[in-house]
mmCIF file of C-alpha atoms in Angstrom:
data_model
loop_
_atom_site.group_PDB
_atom_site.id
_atom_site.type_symbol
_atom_site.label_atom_id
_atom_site.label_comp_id
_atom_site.label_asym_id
_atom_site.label_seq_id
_atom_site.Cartn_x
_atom_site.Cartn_y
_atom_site.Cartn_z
ATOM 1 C CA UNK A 1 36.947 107.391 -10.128
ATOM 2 C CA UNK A 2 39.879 105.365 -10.717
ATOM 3 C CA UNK A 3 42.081 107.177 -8.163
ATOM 4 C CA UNK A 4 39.218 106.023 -5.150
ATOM 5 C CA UNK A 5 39.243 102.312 -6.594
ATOM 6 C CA UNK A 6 42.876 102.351 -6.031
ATOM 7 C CA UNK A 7 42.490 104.266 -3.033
ATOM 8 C CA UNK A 8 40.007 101.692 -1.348
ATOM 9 C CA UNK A 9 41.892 98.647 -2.356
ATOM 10 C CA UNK A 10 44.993 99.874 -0.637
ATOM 11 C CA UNK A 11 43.151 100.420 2.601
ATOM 12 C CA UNK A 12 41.472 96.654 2.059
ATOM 13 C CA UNK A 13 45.075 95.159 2.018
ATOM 14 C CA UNK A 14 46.192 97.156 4.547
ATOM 15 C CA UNK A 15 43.353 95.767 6.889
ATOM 16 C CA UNK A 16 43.823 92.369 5.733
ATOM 17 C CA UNK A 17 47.654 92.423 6.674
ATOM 18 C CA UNK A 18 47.331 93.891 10.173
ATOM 19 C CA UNK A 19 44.684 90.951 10.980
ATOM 20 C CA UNK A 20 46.739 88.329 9.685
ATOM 21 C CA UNK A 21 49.222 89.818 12.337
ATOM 22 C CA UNK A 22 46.656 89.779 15.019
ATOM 23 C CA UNK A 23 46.016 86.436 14.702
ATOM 24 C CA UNK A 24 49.897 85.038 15.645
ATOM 25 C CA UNK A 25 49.745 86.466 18.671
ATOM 26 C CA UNK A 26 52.004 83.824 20.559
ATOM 27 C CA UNK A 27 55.022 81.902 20.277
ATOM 28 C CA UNK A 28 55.579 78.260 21.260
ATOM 29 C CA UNK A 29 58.186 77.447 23.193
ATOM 30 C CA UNK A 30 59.926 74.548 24.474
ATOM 31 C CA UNK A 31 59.589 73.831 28.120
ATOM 32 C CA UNK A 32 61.427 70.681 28.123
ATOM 33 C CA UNK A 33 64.334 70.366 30.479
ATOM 34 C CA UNK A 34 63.238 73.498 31.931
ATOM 35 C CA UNK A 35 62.668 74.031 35.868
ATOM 36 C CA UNK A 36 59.029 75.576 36.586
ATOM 37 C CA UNK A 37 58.510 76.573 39.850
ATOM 38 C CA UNK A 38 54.740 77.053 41.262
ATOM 39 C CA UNK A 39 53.997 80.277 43.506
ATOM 40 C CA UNK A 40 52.913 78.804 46.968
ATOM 41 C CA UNK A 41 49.645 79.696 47.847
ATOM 42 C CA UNK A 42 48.803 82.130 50.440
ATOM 43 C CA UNK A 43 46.460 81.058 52.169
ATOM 44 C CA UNK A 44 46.750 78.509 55.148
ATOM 45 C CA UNK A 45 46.360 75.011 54.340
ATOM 46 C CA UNK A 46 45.555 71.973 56.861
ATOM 47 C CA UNK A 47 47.683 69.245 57.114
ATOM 48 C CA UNK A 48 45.436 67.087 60.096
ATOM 49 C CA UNK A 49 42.375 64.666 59.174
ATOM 50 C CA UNK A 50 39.114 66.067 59.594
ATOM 51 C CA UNK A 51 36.875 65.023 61.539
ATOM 52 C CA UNK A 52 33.242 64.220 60.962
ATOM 53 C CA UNK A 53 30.734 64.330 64.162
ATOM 54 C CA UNK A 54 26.993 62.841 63.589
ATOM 55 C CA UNK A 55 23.992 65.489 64.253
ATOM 56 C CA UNK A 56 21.239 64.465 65.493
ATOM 57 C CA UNK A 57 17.979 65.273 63.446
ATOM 58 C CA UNK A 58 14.607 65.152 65.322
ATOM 59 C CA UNK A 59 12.431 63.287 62.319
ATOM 60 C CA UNK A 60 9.029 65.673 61.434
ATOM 61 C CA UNK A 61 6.045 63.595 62.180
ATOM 62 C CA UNK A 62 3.678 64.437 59.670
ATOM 63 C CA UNK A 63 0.287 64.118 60.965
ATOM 64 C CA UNK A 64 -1.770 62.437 58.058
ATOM 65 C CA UNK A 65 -4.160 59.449 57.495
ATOM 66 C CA UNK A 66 -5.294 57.834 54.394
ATOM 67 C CA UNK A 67 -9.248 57.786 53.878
ATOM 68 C CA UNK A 68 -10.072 54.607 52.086
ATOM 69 C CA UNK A 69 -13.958 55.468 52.289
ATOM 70 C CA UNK A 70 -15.159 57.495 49.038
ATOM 71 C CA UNK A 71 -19.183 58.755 49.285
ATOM 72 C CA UNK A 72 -21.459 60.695 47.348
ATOM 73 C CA UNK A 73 -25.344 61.658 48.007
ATOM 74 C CA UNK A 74 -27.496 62.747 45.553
ATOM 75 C CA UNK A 75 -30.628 64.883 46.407
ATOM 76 C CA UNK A 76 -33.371 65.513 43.755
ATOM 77 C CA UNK A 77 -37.055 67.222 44.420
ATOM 78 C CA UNK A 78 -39.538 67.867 41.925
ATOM 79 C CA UNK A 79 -42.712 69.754 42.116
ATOM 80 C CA UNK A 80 -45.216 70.140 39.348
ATOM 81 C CA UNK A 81 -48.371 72.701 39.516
ATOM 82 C CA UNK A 82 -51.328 72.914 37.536
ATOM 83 C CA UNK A 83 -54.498 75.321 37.782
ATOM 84 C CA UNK A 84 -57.353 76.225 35.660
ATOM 85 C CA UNK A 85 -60.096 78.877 36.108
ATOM 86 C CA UNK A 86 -63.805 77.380 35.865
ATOM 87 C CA UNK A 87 -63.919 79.028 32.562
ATOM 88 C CA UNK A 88 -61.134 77.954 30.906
ATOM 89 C CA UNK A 89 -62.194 76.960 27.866
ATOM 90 C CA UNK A 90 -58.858 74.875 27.154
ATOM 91 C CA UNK A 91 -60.102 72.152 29.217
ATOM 92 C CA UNK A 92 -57.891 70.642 32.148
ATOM 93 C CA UNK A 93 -57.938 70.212 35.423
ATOM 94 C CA UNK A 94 -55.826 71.006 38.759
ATOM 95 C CA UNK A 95 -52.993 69.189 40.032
ATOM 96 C CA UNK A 96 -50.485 69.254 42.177
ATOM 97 C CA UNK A 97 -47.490 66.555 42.245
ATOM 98 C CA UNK A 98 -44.326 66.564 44.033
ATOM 99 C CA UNK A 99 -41.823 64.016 44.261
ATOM 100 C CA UNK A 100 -38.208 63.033 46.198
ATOM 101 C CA UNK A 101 -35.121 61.284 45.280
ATOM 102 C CA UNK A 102 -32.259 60.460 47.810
ATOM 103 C CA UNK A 103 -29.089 58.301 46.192
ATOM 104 C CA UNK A 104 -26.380 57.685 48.592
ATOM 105 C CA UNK A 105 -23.492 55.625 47.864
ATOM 106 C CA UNK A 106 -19.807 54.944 50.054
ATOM 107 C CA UNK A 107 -17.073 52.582 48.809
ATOM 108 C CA UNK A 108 -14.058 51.430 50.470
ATOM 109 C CA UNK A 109 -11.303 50.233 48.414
ATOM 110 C CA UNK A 110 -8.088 49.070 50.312
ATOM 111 C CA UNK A 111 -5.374 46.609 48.461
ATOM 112 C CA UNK A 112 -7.717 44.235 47.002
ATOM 113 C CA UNK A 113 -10.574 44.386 49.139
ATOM 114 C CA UNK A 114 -13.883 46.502 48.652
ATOM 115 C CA UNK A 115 -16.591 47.487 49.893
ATOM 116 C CA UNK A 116 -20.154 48.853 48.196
ATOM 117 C CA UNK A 117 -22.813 50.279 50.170
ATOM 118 C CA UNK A 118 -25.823 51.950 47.931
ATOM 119 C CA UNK A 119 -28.902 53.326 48.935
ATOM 120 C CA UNK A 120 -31.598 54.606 46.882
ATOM 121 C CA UNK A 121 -35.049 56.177 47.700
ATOM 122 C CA UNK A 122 -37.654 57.525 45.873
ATOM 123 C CA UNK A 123 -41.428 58.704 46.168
ATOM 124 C CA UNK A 124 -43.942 60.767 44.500
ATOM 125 C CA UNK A 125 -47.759 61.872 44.490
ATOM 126 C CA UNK A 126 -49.943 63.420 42.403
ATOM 127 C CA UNK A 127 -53.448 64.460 43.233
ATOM 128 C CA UNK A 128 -55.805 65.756 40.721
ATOM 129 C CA UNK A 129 -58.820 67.762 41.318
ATOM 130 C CA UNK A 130 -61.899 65.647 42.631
ATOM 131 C CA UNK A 131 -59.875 62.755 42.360
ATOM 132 C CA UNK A 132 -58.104 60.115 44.976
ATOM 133 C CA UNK A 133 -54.429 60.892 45.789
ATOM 134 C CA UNK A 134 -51.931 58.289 43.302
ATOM 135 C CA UNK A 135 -48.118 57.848 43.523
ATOM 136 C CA UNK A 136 -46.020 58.727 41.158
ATOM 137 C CA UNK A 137 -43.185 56.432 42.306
ATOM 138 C CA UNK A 138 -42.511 54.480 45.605
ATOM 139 C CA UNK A 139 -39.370 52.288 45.857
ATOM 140 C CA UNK A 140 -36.782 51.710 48.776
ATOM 141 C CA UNK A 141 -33.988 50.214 47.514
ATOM 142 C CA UNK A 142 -30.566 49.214 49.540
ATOM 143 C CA UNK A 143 -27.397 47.002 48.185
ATOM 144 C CA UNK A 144 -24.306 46.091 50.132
ATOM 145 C CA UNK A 145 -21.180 44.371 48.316
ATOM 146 C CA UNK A 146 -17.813 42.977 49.540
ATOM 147 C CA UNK A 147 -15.401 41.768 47.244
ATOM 148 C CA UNK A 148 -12.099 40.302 47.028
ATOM 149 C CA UNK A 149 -9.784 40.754 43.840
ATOM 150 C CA UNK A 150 -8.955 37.400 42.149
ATOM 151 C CA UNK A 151 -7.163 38.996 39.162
ATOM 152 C CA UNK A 152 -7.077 41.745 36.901
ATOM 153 C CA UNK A 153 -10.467 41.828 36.168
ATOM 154 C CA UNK A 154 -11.874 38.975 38.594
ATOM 155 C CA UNK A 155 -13.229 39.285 41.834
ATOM 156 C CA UNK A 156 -14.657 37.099 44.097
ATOM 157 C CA UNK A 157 -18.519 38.766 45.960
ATOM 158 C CA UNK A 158 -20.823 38.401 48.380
ATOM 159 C CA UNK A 159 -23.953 40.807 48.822
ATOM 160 C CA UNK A 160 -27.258 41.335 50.324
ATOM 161 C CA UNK A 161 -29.976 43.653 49.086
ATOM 162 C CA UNK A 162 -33.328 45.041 50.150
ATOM 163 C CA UNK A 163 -35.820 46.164 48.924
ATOM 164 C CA UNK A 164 -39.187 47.044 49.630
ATOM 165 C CA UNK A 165 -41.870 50.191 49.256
ATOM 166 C CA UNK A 166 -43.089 53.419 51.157
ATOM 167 C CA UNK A 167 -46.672 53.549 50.816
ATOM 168 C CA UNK A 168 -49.764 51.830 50.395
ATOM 169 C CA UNK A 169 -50.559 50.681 46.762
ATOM 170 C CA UNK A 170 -53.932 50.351 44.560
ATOM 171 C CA UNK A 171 -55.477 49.689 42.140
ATOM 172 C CA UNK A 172 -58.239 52.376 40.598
ATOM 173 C CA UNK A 173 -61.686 52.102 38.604
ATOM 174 C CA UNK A 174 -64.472 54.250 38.532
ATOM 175 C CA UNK A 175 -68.041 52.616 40.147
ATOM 176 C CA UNK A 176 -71.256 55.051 39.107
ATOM 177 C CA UNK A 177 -68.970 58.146 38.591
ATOM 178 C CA UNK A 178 -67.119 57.331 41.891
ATOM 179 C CA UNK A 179 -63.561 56.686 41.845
ATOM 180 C CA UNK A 180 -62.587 53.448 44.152
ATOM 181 C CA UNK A 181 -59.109 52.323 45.218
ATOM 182 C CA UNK A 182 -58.044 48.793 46.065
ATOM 183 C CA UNK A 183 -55.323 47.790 48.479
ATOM 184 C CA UNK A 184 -52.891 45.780 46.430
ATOM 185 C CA UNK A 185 -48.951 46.330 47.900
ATOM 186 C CA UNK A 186 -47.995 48.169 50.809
ATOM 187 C CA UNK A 187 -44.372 48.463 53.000
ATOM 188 C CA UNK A 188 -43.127 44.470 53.045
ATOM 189 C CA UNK A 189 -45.805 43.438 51.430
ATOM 190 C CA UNK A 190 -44.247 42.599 49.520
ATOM 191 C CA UNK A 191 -40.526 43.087 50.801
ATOM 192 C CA UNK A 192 -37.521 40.668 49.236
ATOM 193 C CA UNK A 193 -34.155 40.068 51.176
ATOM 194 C CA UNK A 194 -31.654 38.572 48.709
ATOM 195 C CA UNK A 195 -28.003 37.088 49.516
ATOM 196 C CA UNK A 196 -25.653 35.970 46.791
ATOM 197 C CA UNK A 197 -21.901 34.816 46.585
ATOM 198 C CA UNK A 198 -20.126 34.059 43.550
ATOM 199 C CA UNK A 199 -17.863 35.861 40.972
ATOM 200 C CA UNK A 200 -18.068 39.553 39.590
ATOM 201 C CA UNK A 201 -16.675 40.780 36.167
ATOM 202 C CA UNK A 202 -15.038 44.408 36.525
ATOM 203 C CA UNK A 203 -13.145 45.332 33.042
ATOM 204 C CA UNK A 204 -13.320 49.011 33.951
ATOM 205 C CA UNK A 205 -14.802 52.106 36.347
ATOM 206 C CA UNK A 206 -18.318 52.043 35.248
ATOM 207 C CA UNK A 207 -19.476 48.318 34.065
ATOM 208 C CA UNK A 208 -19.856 45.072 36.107
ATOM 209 C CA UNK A 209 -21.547 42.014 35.610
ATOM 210 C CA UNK A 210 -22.652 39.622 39.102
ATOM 211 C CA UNK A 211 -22.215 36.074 38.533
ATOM 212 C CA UNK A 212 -24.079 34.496 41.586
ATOM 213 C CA UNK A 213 -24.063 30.568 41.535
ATOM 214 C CA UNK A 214 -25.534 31.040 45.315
ATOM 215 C CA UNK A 215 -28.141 32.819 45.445
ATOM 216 C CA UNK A 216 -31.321 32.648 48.249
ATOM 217 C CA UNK A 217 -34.154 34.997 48.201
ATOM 218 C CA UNK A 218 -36.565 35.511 50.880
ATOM 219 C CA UNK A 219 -40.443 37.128 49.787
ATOM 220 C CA UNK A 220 -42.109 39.113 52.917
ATOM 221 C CA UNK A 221 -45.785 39.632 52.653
ATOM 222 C CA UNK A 222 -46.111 40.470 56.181
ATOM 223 C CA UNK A 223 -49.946 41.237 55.348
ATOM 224 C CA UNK A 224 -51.537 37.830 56.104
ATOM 225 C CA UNK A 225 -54.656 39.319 54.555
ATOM 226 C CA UNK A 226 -53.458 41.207 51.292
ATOM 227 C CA UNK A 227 -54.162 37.949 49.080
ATOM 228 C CA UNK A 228 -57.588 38.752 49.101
ATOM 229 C CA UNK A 229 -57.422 41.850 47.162
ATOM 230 C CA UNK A 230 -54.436 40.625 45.505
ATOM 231 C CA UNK A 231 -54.688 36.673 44.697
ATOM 232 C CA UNK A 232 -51.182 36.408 43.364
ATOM 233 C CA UNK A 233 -49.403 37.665 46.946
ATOM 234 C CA UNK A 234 -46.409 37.868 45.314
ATOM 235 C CA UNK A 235 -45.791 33.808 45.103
ATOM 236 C CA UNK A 236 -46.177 33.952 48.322
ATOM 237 C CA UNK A 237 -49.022 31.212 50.038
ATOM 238 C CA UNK A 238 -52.422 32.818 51.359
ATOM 239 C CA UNK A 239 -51.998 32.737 54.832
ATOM 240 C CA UNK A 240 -48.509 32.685 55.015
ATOM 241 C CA UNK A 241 -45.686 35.821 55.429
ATOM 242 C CA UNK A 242 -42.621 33.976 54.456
ATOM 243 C CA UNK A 243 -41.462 32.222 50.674
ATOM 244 C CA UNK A 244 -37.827 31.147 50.666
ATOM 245 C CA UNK A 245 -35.989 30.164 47.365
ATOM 246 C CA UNK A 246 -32.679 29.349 46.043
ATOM 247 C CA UNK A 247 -31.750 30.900 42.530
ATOM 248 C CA UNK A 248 -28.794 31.466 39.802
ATOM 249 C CA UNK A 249 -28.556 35.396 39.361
ATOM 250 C CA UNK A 250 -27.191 37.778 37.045
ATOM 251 C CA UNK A 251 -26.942 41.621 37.894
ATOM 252 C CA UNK A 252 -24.918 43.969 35.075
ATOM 253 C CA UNK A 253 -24.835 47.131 36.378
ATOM 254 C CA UNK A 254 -23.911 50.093 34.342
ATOM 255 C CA UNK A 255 -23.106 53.782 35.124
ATOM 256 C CA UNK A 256 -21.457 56.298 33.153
ATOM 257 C CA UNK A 257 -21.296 60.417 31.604
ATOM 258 C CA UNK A 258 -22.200 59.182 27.876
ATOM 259 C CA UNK A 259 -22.065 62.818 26.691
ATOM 260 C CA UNK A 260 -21.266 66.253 28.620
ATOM 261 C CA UNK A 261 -23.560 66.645 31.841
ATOM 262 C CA UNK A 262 -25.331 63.369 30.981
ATOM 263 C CA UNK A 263 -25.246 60.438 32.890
ATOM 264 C CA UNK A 264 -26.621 57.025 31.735
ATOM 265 C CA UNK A 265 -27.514 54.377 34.887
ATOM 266 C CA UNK A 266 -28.805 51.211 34.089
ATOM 267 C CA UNK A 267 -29.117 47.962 36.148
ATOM 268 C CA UNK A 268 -30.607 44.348 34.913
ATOM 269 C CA UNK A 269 -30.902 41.690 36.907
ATOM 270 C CA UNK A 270 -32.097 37.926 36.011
ATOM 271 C CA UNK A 271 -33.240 35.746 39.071
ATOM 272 C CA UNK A 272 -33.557 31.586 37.967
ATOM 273 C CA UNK A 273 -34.982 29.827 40.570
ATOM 274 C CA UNK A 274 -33.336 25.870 40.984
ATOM 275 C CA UNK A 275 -36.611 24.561 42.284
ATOM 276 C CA UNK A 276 -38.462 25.472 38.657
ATOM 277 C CA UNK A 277 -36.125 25.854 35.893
ATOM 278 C CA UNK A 278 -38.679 27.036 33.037
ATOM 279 C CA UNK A 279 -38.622 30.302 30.774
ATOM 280 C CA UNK A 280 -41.463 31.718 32.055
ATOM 281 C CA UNK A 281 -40.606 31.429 35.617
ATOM 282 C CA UNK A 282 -37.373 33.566 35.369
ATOM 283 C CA UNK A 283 -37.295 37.205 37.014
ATOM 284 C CA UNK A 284 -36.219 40.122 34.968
ATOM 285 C CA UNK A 285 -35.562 43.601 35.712
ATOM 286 C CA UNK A 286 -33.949 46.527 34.011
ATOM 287 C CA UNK A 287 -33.977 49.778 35.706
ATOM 288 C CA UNK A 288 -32.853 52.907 33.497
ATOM 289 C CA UNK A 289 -32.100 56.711 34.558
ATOM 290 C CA UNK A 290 -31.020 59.343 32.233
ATOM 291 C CA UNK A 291 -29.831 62.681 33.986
ATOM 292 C CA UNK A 292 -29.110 65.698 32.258
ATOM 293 C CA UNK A 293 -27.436 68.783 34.626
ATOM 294 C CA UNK A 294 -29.123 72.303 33.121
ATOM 295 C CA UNK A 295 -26.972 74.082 35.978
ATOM 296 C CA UNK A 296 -25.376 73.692 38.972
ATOM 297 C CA UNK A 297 -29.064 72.832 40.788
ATOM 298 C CA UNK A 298 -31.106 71.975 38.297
ATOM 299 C CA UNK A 299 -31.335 68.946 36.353
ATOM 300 C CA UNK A 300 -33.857 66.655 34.230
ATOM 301 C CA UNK A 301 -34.306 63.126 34.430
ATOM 302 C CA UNK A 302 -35.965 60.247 32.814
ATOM 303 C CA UNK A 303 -36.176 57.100 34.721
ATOM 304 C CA UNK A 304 -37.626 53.544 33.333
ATOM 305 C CA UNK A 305 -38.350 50.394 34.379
ATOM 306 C CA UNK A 306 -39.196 47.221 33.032
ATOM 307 C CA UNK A 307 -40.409 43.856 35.065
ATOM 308 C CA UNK A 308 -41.419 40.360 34.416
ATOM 309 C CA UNK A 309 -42.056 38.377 37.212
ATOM 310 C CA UNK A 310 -44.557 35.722 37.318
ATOM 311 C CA UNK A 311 -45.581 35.825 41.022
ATOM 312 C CA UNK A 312 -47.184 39.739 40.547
ATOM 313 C CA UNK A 313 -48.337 39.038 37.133
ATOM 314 C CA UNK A 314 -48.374 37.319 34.044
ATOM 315 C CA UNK A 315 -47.761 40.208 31.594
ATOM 316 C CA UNK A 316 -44.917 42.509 31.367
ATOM 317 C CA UNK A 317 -45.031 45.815 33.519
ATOM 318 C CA UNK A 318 -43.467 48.729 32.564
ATOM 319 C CA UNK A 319 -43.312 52.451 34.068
ATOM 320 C CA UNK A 320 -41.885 55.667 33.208
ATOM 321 C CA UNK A 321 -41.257 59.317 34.492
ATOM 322 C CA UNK A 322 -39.633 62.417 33.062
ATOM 323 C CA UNK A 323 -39.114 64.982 35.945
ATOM 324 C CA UNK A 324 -37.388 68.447 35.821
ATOM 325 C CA UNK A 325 -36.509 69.704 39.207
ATOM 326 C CA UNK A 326 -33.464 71.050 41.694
ATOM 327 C CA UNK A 327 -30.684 68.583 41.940
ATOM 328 C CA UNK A 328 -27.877 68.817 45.161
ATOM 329 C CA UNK A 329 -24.491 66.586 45.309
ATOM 330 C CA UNK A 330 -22.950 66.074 48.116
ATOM 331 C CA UNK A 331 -19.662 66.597 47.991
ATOM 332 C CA UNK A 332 -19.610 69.045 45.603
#
């Protein structure tokens, strides 16, 4: 045992010694005062300037233009089917209602200028069994907006809407077991044409706020004769076809995905006329859609809408639909 201990540390030393040796593998020397001479190169070197010609590059003309126009259409139909045997004990009876959405919107946006152009359609029947045809929903609605940015969040609008209905409208009531309709609305009657100019608040992508300090409104009840089944003619004199006035508005539009596949749209706009400033002859209207995409074609929707204006009648009105149907976007 002790003969290998001694054994092993000799060969340790001996390895330590011959890397110590390694390691001084060079001596300095002074090259002061000595005369170094380089080995000329080999290879040919060039004693004249050189000479740098321009080339000609033929520029590549890329063939692109900017689109400044973004649009999107939006087409929904809904059909809902009912039937009963004459024995169904259940009670019910048949139906049949379909109904059509088109929403088409384009915007131009170039350096501070834009441009808005919405348009949004709708109609619906339902007709029950032994009963007069009704409509679910009727409403032609078009917007146009040009702005001009003032700052950051300021912009400086003028815009002219329309907006008007489809089909006849009437009222229903039951006479002796006989169900009666009454002509009340029909297309432009009534039908409003509205201008405005003044200031718009944009903080962000999907809220704005109309501030119109100009605003004229023109009521069409092209029906000289519709007063007489509907006195109030939409402010508009008996007789006449034609009501002009001048206004303060306020539209707040609002459009956003709140959660994952659902979209929240809302609009309210408040019309004060200058000629009679009083509470109850202010316009309001709030318009409210909720969308919710199942798939790719199919989505549900729940649309609301609530109006107060004096010149159709003197109480609130209020209407509401829930539809599930097949929903295309355009593009996709």
């Amino acid at each position: 045992m002790k003969k290998s201990l001694v054994i092993l540390t000799l060969i340790i030393s001996f390895c330590s010694i011959k890397l110590f040796a390694q390691e001084i593998d060079t001596i300095p020397i002074n090259t002061k005062g000595m005369s170094i001479k380089l080995k000329r190169s080999p290879l040919p070197s060039r004693q004249s300037p050189l000479n740098f010609e321009p080339v000609k590059i033929q520029p590549y003309v890329v063939n692109a233009k900017v689109n400044y126009w973004k649009t999107k259409t939006n087409v929904g139909i809904n059909i809902n089917q009912a039937q009963f045997s004459d024995n169904w004990k259940g009670g019910g009876v048949n139906s049949i209602a379909v109904g059509g959405l088109l929403n088409y919107k384009a915007e131009y946006n170039k350096n501070s200028y834009s441009y808005v152009s919405e348009v949004i359609l709708q109609y619906g029947k339902i007709k029950n069994k032994d009963q007069l045809q009704k409509k679910t929903n009727d409403r032609i609605f078009w917007d146009n907006k040009a702005s001009f940015q003032l700052s950051k969040n300021w912009f400086f609008f003028g815009s002219v809407n329309f907006e008007s209905q489809f089909d006849n409208g009437y009222s229903y009531k039951t006479v002796n077991g006989a169900e009666t309709a009454t002509l009340i609305s029909k297309f432009m009657g009534p039908g409003y044409l509205t201008e405005s100019i003044g200031f718009e608040y944009k903080p962000n992508k999907y809220f704005s706020t109309r501030i119109g300090t100009g605003t004229a409104r023109q009521t069409f009840v092209l029906d000289t004769a519709l007063y007489r089944t509907n006195p109030q003619n939409f402010g508009v004199t008996p007789g006449k076809s034609f009501r002009n006035e001048l206004a303060f508005q306020v539209v707040s539009a609002f459009d956003k995905d709140i959660f994952k596949n659902t979209n929240l749209k809302a609009r309210y706009a408040i019309f004060i006329p200058y000629e009679d400033i009083a509470v109850n002859r202010v316009d309001h209207r709030l318009d409210v859609a909720i969308t919710a995409k199942i798939n790719r074609y199919m989505n549900t929707s729940l649309t609301g809408v609530v109006l107060y204006d004096r010149d159709t009648d003197v109480k609130v009105q209020a209407s509401q639909t829930l539809a599930l149907g097949f929903a295309f976007t355009f593009p996709r």
